[in-house]
Amino acid sequence: MPNSMIKTALYGLAVAVLFSCSGLKPESGTRAPQQQQLSGNIRLNQVGFYPNATKLAVVVGDNSGGKFFVKSTDLQKTLYTGQLTEPKANEFSGRPTRVADFSAFTAAGSYVLVVPEVGHSYPFEIKQNVHREAAAAAIKGFYFQRVSVELPERYAGQWARPAGHPDKNVLVHPSAASAQRPAGTVLSSPRGWYDAGDYNKYIVNSGITMGTLLAAYEDFPEYFASLELNIPESGNGVPDLLDESLWNLRWMLTMQDPHDGGVYHKLTNPAFDGMVMPDAATNPRYVVQKGTAAALDFAAVMAQASRVYRTYSREYPGLADSCLAAATSAWQWARKNPAVRYEQDTMNKQFKPEVTTGAYGDRELSDEFIWAAAELYATTKQDSFYTAVNMLPDQNMPLPSWAQVRLLGYYTLVRLGDSLTPVGRKALPEIKARMVGMADALLDGVDARTYRTVMGKTEKDYVWGSSAVAANQGIALLQAYRLTNDKKYIRGAVSNLDYLLGRNATGYSFLTGFGGKPTLHPHHRPSIADGIADPVPGLLSGGTNARADKQDNCTTYSSTFPDEMYTDDDCSYASNEIAINWNAPFVYLAGGLEALQAKGAL
Ligand code: 9MR
Ligand code: 9MR
Ligand code: CA
């Protein structure tokens, strides 16, 4: 069993022990009996806090306020006493909230927060490296998404399963037919990661996912090199994060048509599979239509991978050169075909079988051009890539998402900094200023919010996959820290990790396997079909989505306030699916914070 799982199992045990102790042993004296009860109304990071970090809990609902206590998990010892703030109405629901600030308490250990009249919180820890297991588990989450391979017990524990989707006989869909590869041609396109709760593989979404994971490695190489994940490649001299990413990179390479450099948009079943295990999902699979977004995201990833894996040329001979060649020909295809959008409905009118799986259709392609140009330029130092696009088309600094990848290019240019040519160095001061300005805008007004997280300042943050909004905001803040060394940006990033692990208006920790109240029922086919009570660990739920009830018609939402529209029910693909492009920024945020605290930045 990998460490992270043992840890998760032990953690579950600790919670169980705490429940039974607190039920059986009422404290003597004057304290209200409610103190003995677990309360979901005390919202905090259920994993824990770094000793020097800001430590906040939000107490929701009516109560008379006053003092709060940090106690030992058996409730016997009081280690810190603080004062709750006056109540304030939540910005969306109007619910009364008070904040408990125990930042001044720094002693390592396991604790609960106790609020008289309300109860006690889930247990949490204060210590160095408090998010190490979560960061490692989130990378291991990708291992659990591996396509075309058995997951043996030795690596997968109780979530062991047979191989699914060999993808050795994939058909060319009529939308993707070419002279050399007419419709029905059989291709081999194995490996990769399942995108999400479904079993399809999408180049666009793999693009931002890989870009984010490789960026995490490039920004914090020593830290990620130190993370052992217990995957089959562990111990081979290559950091596990890069070994895991290679599983998907090798699949991506097969998605390029060697005859013209074009890249298929996705490899998919015509329709979503039922809720079955991977090996039971045996419907035919197709590669579907080449597209500009796919070619550019592919080019960006391959250019970046060429840079990153060159260090490991001994372990992976030829890989860096293959990646760069693939990147260049995809880029050339995109330059010749700059506006081939993926429009699934239009395509379905023209070609059969109809394809109804995830579309990842993107209308705006200038950001994909920017990202690909930036990566190709950063890797080759050839000015022609840089000058082929308008790097600063407008003042916008859009938060990264699968459809919007401009900032991935900026992050790379800034990271490579001094090693760039004069052409690329020229705009760096402007790009840096914008990145810091963006981070300042994210921090603006946070302390006046009821949950005091960067995430959720406006309803717009609560989109499908909002957990990735929180994580990507965290990345933007860490980028600003790297530019300025100003700790306020780290504090902002921590506030969003706290959000993801419990300090939010739903009271859930959105990372499976972590916290006293984690997501238990994600829309994730293996977790639904495997007959095992616990979901596959280390997967990030998409989380709160202001429009979820209208998008998946699930009937178990208990609230429709924008910051509370979440249901831990596997019917809810609009609020409770998991996806690789949500896990990746979690890996960056949790891993990046771990790396920075290890260096004493916190
Ligand atoms: O399982 C599918 C999930 O991965 C997608 O994100 C979601 C939206 O495209 O669709 C899910 O599939 C559902 C389909 O759209 C409608 N019929 C029920 C399917 C399973 O719940
Ligand atoms: O993350 C995607 C989200 O931005 C879209 O609004 C949604 C509906 O198109 O699709 C999400 O992506 C899903 C993809 O289409 C299929 N695999 C599961 C993805 C996560 O739900
Ligand atoms: Ca775009």
Short mmCIF file of N, CA, C and O in Angstrom, two decimals, residues 232-277:
data_model
loop_
_atom_site.label_atom_id
_atom_site.label_comp_id
_atom_site.label_asym_id
_atom_site.label_seq_id
_atom_site.Cartn_x
_atom_site.Cartn_y
_atom_site.Cartn_z
N PRO A 232 4.55 2.08 -11.16
CA PRO A 232 5.45 1.05 -11.69
C PRO A 232 6.85 1.60 -12.03
O PRO A 232 7.83 0.87 -11.95
N GLU A 233 6.95 2.86 -12.41
CA GLU A 233 8.24 3.42 -12.81
C GLU A 233 9.04 3.96 -11.63
O GLU A 233 10.20 4.38 -11.81
N SER A 234 8.47 3.98 -10.43
CA SER A 234 9.18 4.55 -9.27
C SER A 234 10.55 3.91 -9.12
O SER A 234 10.68 2.70 -9.28
N GLY A 235 11.54 4.73 -8.84
CA GLY A 235 12.88 4.20 -8.64
C GLY A 235 13.70 4.13 -9.92
O GLY A 235 14.83 3.64 -9.89
N ASN A 236 13.16 4.59 -11.04
CA ASN A 236 13.91 4.48 -12.30
C ASN A 236 14.83 5.68 -12.54
O ASN A 236 15.37 5.84 -13.63
N GLY A 237 14.97 6.55 -11.56
CA GLY A 237 15.87 7.69 -11.71
C GLY A 237 15.22 8.92 -12.31
O GLY A 237 15.83 9.98 -12.40
N VAL A 238 13.97 8.80 -12.71
CA VAL A 238 13.22 9.93 -13.26
C VAL A 238 12.15 10.30 -12.23
O VAL A 238 11.52 9.41 -11.66
N PRO A 239 11.94 11.58 -11.99
CA PRO A 239 10.89 11.95 -11.03
C PRO A 239 9.54 11.32 -11.41
O PRO A 239 9.17 11.30 -12.57
N ASP A 240 8.84 10.81 -10.40
CA ASP A 240 7.58 10.12 -10.67
C ASP A 240 6.57 11.00 -11.41
O ASP A 240 5.80 10.51 -12.23
N LEU A 241 6.58 12.30 -11.12
CA LEU A 241 5.64 13.19 -11.83
C LEU A 241 5.89 13.11 -13.34
O LEU A 241 4.95 13.09 -14.14
N LEU A 242 7.17 13.05 -13.72
CA LEU A 242 7.49 12.98 -15.16
C LEU A 242 7.20 11.59 -15.72
O LEU A 242 6.76 11.45 -16.87
N ASP A 243 7.43 10.55 -14.93
CA ASP A 243 7.07 9.20 -15.38
C ASP A 243 5.56 9.11 -15.62
O ASP A 243 5.11 8.56 -16.63
N GLU A 244 4.80 9.64 -14.67
CA GLU A 244 3.34 9.56 -14.80
C GLU A 244 2.89 10.37 -16.02
O GLU A 244 2.05 9.91 -16.81
N SER A 245 3.46 11.56 -16.20
CA SER A 245 3.07 12.40 -17.33
C SER A 245 3.41 11.75 -18.66
O SER A 245 2.72 11.95 -19.67
N LEU A 246 4.48 10.95 -18.66
CA LEU A 246 4.88 10.29 -19.89
C LEU A 246 3.82 9.31 -20.38
O LEU A 246 3.68 9.07 -21.59
N TRP A 247 3.06 8.74 -19.44
CA TRP A 247 2.00 7.81 -19.85
C TRP A 247 1.00 8.51 -20.79
O TRP A 247 0.51 7.93 -21.75
N ASN A 248 0.75 9.76 -20.50
CA ASN A 248 -0.18 10.51 -21.35
C ASN A 248 0.51 11.10 -22.58
O ASN A 248 -0.07 11.18 -23.66
N LEU A 249 1.77 11.52 -22.38
CA LEU A 249 2.52 12.10 -23.50
C LEU A 249 2.64 11.10 -24.65
O LEU A 249 2.48 11.45 -25.82
N ARG A 250 2.91 9.85 -24.32
CA ARG A 250 3.06 8.83 -25.36
C ARG A 250 1.75 8.63 -26.12
O ARG A 250 1.75 8.42 -27.33
N TRP A 251 0.65 8.69 -25.39
CA TRP A 251 -0.64 8.62 -26.10
C TRP A 251 -0.79 9.83 -27.03
O TRP A 251 -1.14 9.69 -28.20
N MET A 252 -0.51 11.00 -26.50
CA MET A 252 -0.70 12.21 -27.31
C MET A 252 0.07 12.11 -28.63
O MET A 252 -0.43 12.49 -29.69
N LEU A 253 1.29 11.59 -28.56
CA LEU A 253 2.10 11.47 -29.78
C LEU A 253 1.40 10.65 -30.86
O LEU A 253 1.53 10.93 -32.05
N THR A 254 0.61 9.65 -30.44
CA THR A 254 -0.09 8.81 -31.43
C THR A 254 -1.27 9.53 -32.07
O THR A 254 -1.84 9.02 -33.04
N MET A 255 -1.64 10.67 -31.53
CA MET A 255 -2.82 11.39 -32.04
C MET A 255 -2.46 12.33 -33.19
O MET A 255 -3.31 13.04 -33.73
N GLN A 256 -1.19 12.33 -33.56
CA GLN A 256 -0.77 13.16 -34.70
C GLN A 256 -0.72 12.30 -35.95
O GLN A 256 -0.20 11.19 -35.93
N ASP A 257 -1.25 12.84 -37.03
CA ASP A 257 -1.18 12.16 -38.33
C ASP A 257 0.20 12.45 -38.92
O ASP A 257 0.50 13.61 -39.25
N PRO A 258 1.04 11.43 -39.03
CA PRO A 258 2.41 11.69 -39.51
C PRO A 258 2.45 12.19 -40.95
O PRO A 258 3.45 12.78 -41.37
N HIS A 259 1.37 12.03 -41.68
CA HIS A 259 1.38 12.45 -43.08
C HIS A 259 1.29 13.97 -43.24
O HIS A 259 1.75 14.52 -44.23
N ASP A 260 0.66 14.64 -42.29
CA ASP A 260 0.52 16.09 -42.47
C ASP A 260 0.77 16.90 -41.19
O ASP A 260 0.71 18.14 -41.23
N GLY A 261 1.01 16.23 -40.06
CA GLY A 261 1.25 16.97 -38.82
C GLY A 261 -0.02 17.35 -38.07
O GLY A 261 0.05 17.82 -36.93
N GLY A 262 -1.18 17.16 -38.67
CA GLY A 262 -2.45 17.48 -38.01
C GLY A 262 -2.71 16.56 -36.82
O GLY A 262 -2.18 15.45 -36.75
N VAL A 263 -3.51 17.03 -35.89
CA VAL A 263 -3.77 16.29 -34.65
C VAL A 263 -5.27 16.10 -34.49
O VAL A 263 -6.05 17.05 -34.63
N TYR A 264 -5.67 14.85 -34.20
CA TYR A 264 -7.09 14.57 -33.99
C TYR A 264 -7.56 15.21 -32.69
O TYR A 264 -6.83 15.27 -31.70
N HIS A 265 -8.80 15.68 -32.72
CA HIS A 265 -9.36 16.39 -31.57
C HIS A 265 -9.54 15.47 -30.37
O HIS A 265 -9.29 15.85 -29.23
N LYS A 266 -10.01 14.23 -30.65
CA LYS A 266 -10.23 13.32 -29.52
C LYS A 266 -10.27 11.88 -29.98
O LYS A 266 -10.42 11.59 -31.18
N LEU A 267 -10.14 10.99 -29.02
CA LEU A 267 -10.31 9.55 -29.23
C LEU A 267 -11.46 9.15 -28.33
O LEU A 267 -11.37 9.27 -27.10
N THR A 268 -12.53 8.66 -28.94
CA THR A 268 -13.77 8.56 -28.16
C THR A 268 -14.70 7.46 -28.65
O THR A 268 -14.63 7.05 -29.81
N ASN A 269 -15.59 7.02 -27.75
CA ASN A 269 -16.75 6.25 -28.16
C ASN A 269 -17.73 7.23 -28.79
O ASN A 269 -17.70 8.41 -28.46
N PRO A 270 -18.62 6.75 -29.64
CA PRO A 270 -19.63 7.67 -30.16
C PRO A 270 -20.47 8.29 -29.03
O PRO A 270 -20.72 9.49 -29.03
N ALA A 271 -20.85 7.46 -28.04
CA ALA A 271 -21.66 7.97 -26.92
C ALA A 271 -21.00 7.56 -25.61
O ALA A 271 -20.21 6.62 -25.56
N PHE A 272 -21.34 8.25 -24.52
CA PHE A 272 -20.77 7.91 -23.22
C PHE A 272 -21.12 6.47 -22.84
O PHE A 272 -22.24 6.01 -23.06
N ASP A 273 -20.16 5.79 -22.23
CA ASP A 273 -20.40 4.44 -21.73
C ASP A 273 -21.35 4.46 -20.55
O ASP A 273 -21.54 5.49 -19.91
N GLY A 274 -21.86 3.28 -20.20
CA GLY A 274 -22.63 3.15 -18.97
C GLY A 274 -21.71 3.21 -17.76
O GLY A 274 -20.49 3.39 -17.89
N MET A 275 -22.29 3.04 -16.59
CA MET A 275 -21.51 3.13 -15.35
C MET A 275 -20.85 1.78 -15.06
O MET A 275 -21.22 1.09 -14.11
N VAL A 276 -19.89 1.42 -15.90
CA VAL A 276 -19.23 0.12 -15.79
C VAL A 276 -17.73 0.31 -15.62
O VAL A 276 -17.21 1.41 -15.86
N MET A 277 -17.04 -0.75 -15.23
CA MET A 277 -15.59 -0.68 -15.10
C MET A 277 -14.94 -0.56 -16.49
O MET A 277 -15.54 -0.95 -17.49
#
